[in-house]
mmCIF file of C-alpha atoms and ligand atoms in Angstrom:
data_model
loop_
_atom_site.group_PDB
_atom_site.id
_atom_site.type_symbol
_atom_site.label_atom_id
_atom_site.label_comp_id
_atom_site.label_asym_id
_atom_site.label_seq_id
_atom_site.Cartn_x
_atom_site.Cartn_y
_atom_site.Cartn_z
ATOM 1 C CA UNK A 1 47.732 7.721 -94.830
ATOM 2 C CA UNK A 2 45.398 5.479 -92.721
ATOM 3 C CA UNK A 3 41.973 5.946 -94.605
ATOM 4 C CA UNK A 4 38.411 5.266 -92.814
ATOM 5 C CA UNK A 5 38.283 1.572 -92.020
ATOM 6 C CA UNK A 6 41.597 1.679 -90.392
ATOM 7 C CA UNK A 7 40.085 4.662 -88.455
ATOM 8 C CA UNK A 8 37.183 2.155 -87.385
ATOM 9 C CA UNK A 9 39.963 -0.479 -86.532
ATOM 10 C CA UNK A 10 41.831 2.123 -84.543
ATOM 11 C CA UNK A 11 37.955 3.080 -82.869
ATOM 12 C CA UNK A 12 37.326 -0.662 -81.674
ATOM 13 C CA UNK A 13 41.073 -1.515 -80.646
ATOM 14 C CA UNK A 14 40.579 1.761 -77.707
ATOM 15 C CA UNK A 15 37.276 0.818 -76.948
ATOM 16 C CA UNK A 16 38.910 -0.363 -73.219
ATOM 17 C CA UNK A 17 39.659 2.774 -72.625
ATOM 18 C CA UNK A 18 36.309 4.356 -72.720
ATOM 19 C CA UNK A 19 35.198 5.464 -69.143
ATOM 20 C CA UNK A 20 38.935 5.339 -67.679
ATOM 21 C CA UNK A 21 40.660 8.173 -66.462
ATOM 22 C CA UNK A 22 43.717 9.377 -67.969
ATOM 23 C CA UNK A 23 46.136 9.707 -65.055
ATOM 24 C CA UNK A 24 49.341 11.159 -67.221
ATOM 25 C CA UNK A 25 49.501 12.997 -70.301
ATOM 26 C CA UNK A 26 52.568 14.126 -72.617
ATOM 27 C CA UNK A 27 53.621 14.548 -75.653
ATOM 28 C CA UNK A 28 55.178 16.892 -78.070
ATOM 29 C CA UNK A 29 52.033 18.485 -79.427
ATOM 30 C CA UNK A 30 52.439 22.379 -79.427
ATOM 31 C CA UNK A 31 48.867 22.451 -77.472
ATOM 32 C CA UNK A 32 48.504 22.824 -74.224
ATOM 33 C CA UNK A 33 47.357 19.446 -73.073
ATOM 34 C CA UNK A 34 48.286 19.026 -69.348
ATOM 35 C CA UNK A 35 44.632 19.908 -68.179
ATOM 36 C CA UNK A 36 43.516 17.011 -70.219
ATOM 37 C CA UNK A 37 45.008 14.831 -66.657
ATOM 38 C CA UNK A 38 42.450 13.444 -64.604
ATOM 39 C CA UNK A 39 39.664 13.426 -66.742
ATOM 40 C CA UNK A 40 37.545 10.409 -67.817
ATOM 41 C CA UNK A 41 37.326 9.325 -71.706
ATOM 42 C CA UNK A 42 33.819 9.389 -72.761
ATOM 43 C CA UNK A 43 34.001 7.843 -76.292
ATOM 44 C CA UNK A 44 35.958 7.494 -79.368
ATOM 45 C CA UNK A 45 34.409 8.378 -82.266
ATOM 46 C CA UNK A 46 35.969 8.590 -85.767
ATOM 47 C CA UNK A 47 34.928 10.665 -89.117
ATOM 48 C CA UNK A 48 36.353 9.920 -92.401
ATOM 49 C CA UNK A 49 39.808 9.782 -91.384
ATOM 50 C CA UNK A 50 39.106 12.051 -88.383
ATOM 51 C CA UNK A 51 39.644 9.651 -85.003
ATOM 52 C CA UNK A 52 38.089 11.560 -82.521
ATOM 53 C CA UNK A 53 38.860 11.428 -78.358
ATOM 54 C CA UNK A 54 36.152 12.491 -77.006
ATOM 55 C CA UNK A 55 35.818 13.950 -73.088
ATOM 56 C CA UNK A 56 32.911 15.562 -71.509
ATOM 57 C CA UNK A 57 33.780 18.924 -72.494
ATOM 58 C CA UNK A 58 36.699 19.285 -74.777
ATOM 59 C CA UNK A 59 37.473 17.134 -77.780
ATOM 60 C CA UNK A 60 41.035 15.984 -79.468
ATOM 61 C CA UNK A 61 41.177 15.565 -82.973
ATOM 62 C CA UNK A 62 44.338 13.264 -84.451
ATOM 63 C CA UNK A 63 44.383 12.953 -88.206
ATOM 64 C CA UNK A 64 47.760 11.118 -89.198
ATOM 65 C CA UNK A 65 48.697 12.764 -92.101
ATOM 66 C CA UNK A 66 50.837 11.059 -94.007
ATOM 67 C CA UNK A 67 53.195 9.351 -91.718
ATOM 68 C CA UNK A 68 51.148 8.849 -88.587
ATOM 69 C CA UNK A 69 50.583 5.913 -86.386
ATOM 70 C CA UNK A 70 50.047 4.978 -83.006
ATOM 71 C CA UNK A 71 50.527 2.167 -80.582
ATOM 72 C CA UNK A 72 48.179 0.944 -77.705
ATOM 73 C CA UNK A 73 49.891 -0.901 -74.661
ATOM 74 C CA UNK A 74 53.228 -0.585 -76.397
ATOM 75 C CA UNK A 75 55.733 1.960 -77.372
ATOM 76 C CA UNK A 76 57.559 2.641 -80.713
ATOM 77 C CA UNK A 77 61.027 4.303 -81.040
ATOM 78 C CA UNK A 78 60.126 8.049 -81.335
ATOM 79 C CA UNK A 79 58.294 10.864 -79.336
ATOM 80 C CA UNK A 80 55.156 10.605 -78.935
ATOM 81 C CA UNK A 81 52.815 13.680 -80.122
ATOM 82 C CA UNK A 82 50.540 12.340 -77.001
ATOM 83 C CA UNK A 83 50.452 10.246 -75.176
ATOM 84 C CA UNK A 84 47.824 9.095 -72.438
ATOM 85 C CA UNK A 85 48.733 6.814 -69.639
ATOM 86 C CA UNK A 86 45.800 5.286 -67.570
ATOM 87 C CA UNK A 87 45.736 3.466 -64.530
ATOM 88 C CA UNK A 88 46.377 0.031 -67.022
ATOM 89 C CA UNK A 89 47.372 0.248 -70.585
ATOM 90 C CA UNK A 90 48.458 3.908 -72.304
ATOM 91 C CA UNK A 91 47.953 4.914 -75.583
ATOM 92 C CA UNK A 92 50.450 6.781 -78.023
ATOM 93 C CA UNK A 93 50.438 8.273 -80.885
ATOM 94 C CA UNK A 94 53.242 9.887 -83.386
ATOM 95 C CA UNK A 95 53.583 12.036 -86.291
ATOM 96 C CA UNK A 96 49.670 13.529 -86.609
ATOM 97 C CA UNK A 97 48.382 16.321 -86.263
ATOM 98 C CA UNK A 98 46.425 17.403 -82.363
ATOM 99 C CA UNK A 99 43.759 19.692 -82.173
ATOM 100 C CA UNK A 100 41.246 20.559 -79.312
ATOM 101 C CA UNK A 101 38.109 20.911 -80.511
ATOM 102 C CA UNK A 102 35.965 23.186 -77.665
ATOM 103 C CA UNK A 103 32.637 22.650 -80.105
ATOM 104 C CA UNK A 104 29.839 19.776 -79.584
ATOM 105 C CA UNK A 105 31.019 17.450 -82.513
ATOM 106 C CA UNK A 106 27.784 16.475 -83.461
ATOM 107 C CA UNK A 107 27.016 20.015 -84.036
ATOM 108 C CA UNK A 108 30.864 20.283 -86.266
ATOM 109 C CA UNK A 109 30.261 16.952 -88.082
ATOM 110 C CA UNK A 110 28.223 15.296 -90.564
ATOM 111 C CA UNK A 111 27.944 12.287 -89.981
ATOM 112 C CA UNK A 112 25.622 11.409 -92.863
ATOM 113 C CA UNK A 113 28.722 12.002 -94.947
ATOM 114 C CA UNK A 114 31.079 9.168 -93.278
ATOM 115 C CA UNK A 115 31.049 6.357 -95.605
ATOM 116 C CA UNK A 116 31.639 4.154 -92.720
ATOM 117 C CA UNK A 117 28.668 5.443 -89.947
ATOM 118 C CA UNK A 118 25.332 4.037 -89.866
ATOM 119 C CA UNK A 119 23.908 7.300 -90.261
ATOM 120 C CA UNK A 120 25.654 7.377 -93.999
ATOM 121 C CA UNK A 121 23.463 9.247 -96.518
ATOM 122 C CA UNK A 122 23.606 8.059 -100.112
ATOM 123 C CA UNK A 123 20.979 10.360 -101.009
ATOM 124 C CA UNK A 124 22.706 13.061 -99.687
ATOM 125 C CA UNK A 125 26.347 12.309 -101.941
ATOM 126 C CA UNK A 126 24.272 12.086 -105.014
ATOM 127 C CA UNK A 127 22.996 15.432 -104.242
ATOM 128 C CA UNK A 128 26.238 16.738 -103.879
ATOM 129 C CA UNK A 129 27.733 15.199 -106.743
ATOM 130 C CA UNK A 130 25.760 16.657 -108.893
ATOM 131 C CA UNK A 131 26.147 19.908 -108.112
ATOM 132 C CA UNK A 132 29.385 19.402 -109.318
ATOM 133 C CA UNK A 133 28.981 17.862 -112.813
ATOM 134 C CA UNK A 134 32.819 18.784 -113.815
ATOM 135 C CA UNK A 135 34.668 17.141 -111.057
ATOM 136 C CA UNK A 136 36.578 14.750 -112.042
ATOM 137 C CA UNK A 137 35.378 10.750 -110.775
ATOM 138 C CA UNK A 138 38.787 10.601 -109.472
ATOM 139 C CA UNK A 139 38.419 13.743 -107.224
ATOM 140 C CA UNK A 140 35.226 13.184 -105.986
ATOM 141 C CA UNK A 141 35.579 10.087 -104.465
ATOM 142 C CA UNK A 142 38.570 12.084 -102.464
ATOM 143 C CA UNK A 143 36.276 14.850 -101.464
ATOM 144 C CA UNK A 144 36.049 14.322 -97.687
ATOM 145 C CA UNK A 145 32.772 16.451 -97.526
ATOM 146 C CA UNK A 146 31.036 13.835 -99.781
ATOM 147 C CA UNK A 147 32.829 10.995 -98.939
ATOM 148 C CA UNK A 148 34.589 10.829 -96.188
ATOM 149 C CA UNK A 149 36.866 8.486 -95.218
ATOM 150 C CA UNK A 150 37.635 7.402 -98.929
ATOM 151 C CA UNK A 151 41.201 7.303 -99.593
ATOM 152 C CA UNK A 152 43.522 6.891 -102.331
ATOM 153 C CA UNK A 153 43.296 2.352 -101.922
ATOM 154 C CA UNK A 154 39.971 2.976 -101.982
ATOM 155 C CA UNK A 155 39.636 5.351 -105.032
ATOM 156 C CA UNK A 156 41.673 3.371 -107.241
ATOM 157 C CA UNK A 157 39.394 0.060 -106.154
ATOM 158 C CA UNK A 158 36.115 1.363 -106.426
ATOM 159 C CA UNK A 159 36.837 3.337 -110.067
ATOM 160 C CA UNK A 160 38.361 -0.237 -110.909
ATOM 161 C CA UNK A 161 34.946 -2.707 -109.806
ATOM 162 C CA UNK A 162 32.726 -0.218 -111.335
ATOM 163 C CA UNK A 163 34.569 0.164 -114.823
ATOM 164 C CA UNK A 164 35.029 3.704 -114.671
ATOM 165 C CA UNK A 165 38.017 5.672 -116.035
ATOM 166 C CA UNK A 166 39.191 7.816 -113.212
ATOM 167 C CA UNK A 167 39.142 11.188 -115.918
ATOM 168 C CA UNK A 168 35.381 10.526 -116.429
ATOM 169 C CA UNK A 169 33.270 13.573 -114.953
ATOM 170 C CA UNK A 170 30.798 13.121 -112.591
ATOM 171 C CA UNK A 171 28.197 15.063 -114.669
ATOM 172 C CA UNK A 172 28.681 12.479 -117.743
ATOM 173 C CA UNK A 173 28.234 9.196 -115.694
ATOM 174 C CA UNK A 174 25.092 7.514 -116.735
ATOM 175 C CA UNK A 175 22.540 7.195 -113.475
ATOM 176 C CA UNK A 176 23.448 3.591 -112.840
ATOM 177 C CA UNK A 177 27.052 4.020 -112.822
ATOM 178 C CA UNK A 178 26.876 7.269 -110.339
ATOM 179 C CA UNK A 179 24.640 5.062 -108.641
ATOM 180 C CA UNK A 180 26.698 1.869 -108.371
ATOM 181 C CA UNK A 181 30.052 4.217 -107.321
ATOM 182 C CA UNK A 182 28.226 5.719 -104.836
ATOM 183 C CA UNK A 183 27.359 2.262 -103.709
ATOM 184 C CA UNK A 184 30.862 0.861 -103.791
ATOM 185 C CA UNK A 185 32.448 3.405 -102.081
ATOM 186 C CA UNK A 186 30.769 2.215 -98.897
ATOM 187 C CA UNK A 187 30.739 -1.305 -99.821
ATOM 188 C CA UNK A 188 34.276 -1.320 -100.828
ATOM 189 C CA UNK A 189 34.980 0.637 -97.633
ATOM 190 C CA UNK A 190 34.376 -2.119 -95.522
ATOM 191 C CA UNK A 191 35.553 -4.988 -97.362
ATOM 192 C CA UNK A 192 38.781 -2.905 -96.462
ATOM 193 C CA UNK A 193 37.781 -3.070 -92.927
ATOM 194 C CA UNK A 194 37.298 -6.727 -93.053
ATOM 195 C CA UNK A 195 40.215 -7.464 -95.061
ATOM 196 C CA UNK A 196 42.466 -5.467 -93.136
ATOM 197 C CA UNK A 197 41.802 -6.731 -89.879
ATOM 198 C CA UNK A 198 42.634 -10.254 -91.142
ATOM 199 C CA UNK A 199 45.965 -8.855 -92.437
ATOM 200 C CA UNK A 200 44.784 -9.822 -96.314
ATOM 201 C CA UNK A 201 44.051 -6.194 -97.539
ATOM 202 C CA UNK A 202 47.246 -6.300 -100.090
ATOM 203 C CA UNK A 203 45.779 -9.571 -101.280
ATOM 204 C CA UNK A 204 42.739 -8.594 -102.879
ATOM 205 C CA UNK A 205 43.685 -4.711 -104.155
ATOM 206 C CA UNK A 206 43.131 -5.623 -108.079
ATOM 207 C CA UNK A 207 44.110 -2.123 -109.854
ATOM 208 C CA UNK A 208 45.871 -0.133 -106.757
ATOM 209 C CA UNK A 209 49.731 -0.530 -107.077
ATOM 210 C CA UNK A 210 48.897 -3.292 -109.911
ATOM 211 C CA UNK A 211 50.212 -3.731 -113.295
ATOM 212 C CA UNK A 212 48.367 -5.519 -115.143
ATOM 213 C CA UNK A 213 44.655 -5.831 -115.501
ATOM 214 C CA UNK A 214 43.004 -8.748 -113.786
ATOM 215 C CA UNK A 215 40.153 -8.564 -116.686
ATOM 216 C CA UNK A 216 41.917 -7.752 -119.288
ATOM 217 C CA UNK A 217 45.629 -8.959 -118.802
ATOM 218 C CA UNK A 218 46.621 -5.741 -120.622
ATOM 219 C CA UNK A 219 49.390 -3.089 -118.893
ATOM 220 C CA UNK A 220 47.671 -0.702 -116.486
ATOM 221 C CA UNK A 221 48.179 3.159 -116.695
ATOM 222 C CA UNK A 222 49.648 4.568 -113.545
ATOM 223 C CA UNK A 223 49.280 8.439 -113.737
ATOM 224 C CA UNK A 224 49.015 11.405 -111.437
ATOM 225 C CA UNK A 225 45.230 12.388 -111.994
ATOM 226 C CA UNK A 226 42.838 15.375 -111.252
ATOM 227 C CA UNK A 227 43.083 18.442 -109.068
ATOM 228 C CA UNK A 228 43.979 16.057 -105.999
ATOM 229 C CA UNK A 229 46.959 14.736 -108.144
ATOM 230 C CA UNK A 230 46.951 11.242 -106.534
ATOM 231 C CA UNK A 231 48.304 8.452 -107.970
ATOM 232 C CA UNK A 232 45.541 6.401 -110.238
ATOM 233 C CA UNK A 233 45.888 2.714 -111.489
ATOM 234 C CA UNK A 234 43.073 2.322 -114.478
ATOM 235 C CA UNK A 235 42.946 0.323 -117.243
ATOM 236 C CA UNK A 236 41.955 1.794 -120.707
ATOM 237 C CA UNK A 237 40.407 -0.760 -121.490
ATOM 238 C CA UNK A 238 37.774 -2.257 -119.356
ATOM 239 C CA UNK A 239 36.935 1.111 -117.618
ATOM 240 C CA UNK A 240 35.246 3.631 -119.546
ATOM 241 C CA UNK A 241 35.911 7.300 -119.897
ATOM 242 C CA UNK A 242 32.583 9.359 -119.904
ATOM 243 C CA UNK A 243 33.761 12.652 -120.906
HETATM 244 ZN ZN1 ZN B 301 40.942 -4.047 -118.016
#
């Protein structure tokens, strides 16, 4: 599942189509799309791992899912859930999830809570974080409404940099390590973006997918962790359980 940066990849790569009118539309989306011809893109915008396509009155929402993609300018073997041809260039996408959204989205989204906007609100996750002292580190980073556009790659990471043993609870973290995750999980965020669009993200993951700890050259645990169940690489070693 593509998680925020490669949302903000996916944002710049489409940027040519902003202001061009979509002159054929298709796709096997259950929506009805077909009024969607003619009309001008106004912007892309993307939330967490929301990518937005934004017209002057009616919005699509594409979240991949698990097995999403899309191509620009090219085609891939497989139906397209839409697709959007323009005058030059079309873009395609497969496998996600469509929905119309009729709503303003500035007045649907929070933007402060997009690890990846400017408008990101620190402030604002530590508030929410602490109003939920038993939550598991390893769930909160996942919690879209606090954080979105963290993924699992990015969970694993930032847990891993800031020592912190994925079972600790959020209510048991001493200031400066809520601090410093809340930190990292934008600052990680785009070292993903920058590592990813020079095709070296695998390169530098240190825990995620890893065996054996960088630090401490000792086995890693791989385990299915928290209410989110996702797969966690920690050491036992070098990052702490606050329980
Ligand atoms: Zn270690």
């Amino acid at each position: 599942m593509p998680e925020g940066p490669s949302i903000v990849i996916l944002k710049e790569a489409t940027k040519q189509f902003i202001n061009k009118k979509v002159v054929e539309v298709s796709g096997n989306t259950r929506l009805d799309i077909a009024f969607l011809k003619d009309k001008k893109i106004k912007d892309f915008k993307s939330w967490g791992k929301h990518f937005l396509i934004c017209f002057n009155d009616v919005t699509i929402r594409i979240h991949f899912l698990l097995f999403g993609s899309y191509r620009i300018n090219e085609t891939k073997n497989a139906s397209p859930r839409l697709h959007f041809g323009f005058t030059k260039g079309e873009l395609n996408f497969y496998a996600c999830s469509v929905l119309l959204i009729h709503e303003d989205p500035d007045s649907i989204y929070d933007w402060t809570a997009d690890v990846m906007n400017d408008s990101w609100d620190g402030k604002k996750a530590k508030t929410k974080l602490k109003a939920n002292p038993k939550t598991l580190v390893c769930d909160a980073l996942l919690d879209q409404n606090i954080f979105a556009g963290v993924g699992n790659i990015i969970k694993n990471e930032v847990l891993f940099r800031i020592k912190v043993h994925p079972e600790s609870k959020i209510g048991k973290l001493p200031a400066a390590k809520l601090n410093a995750l809340i930190k990292e999980a934008r600052n990680y965020s785009f070292d993903f973006l920058k590592w990813k669009k020079d095709y070296v993200l695998k390169k530098h993951w240190l825990a995620h997918t890893k065996k054996i700890c960088p630090r401490c050259n000792v086995h890693f645990i791989k385990k299915h962790l928290g209410k989110t169940n996702r797969r966690s690489f920690f050491c036992n070693n070098c990052q702490v359980l606050y329980k």
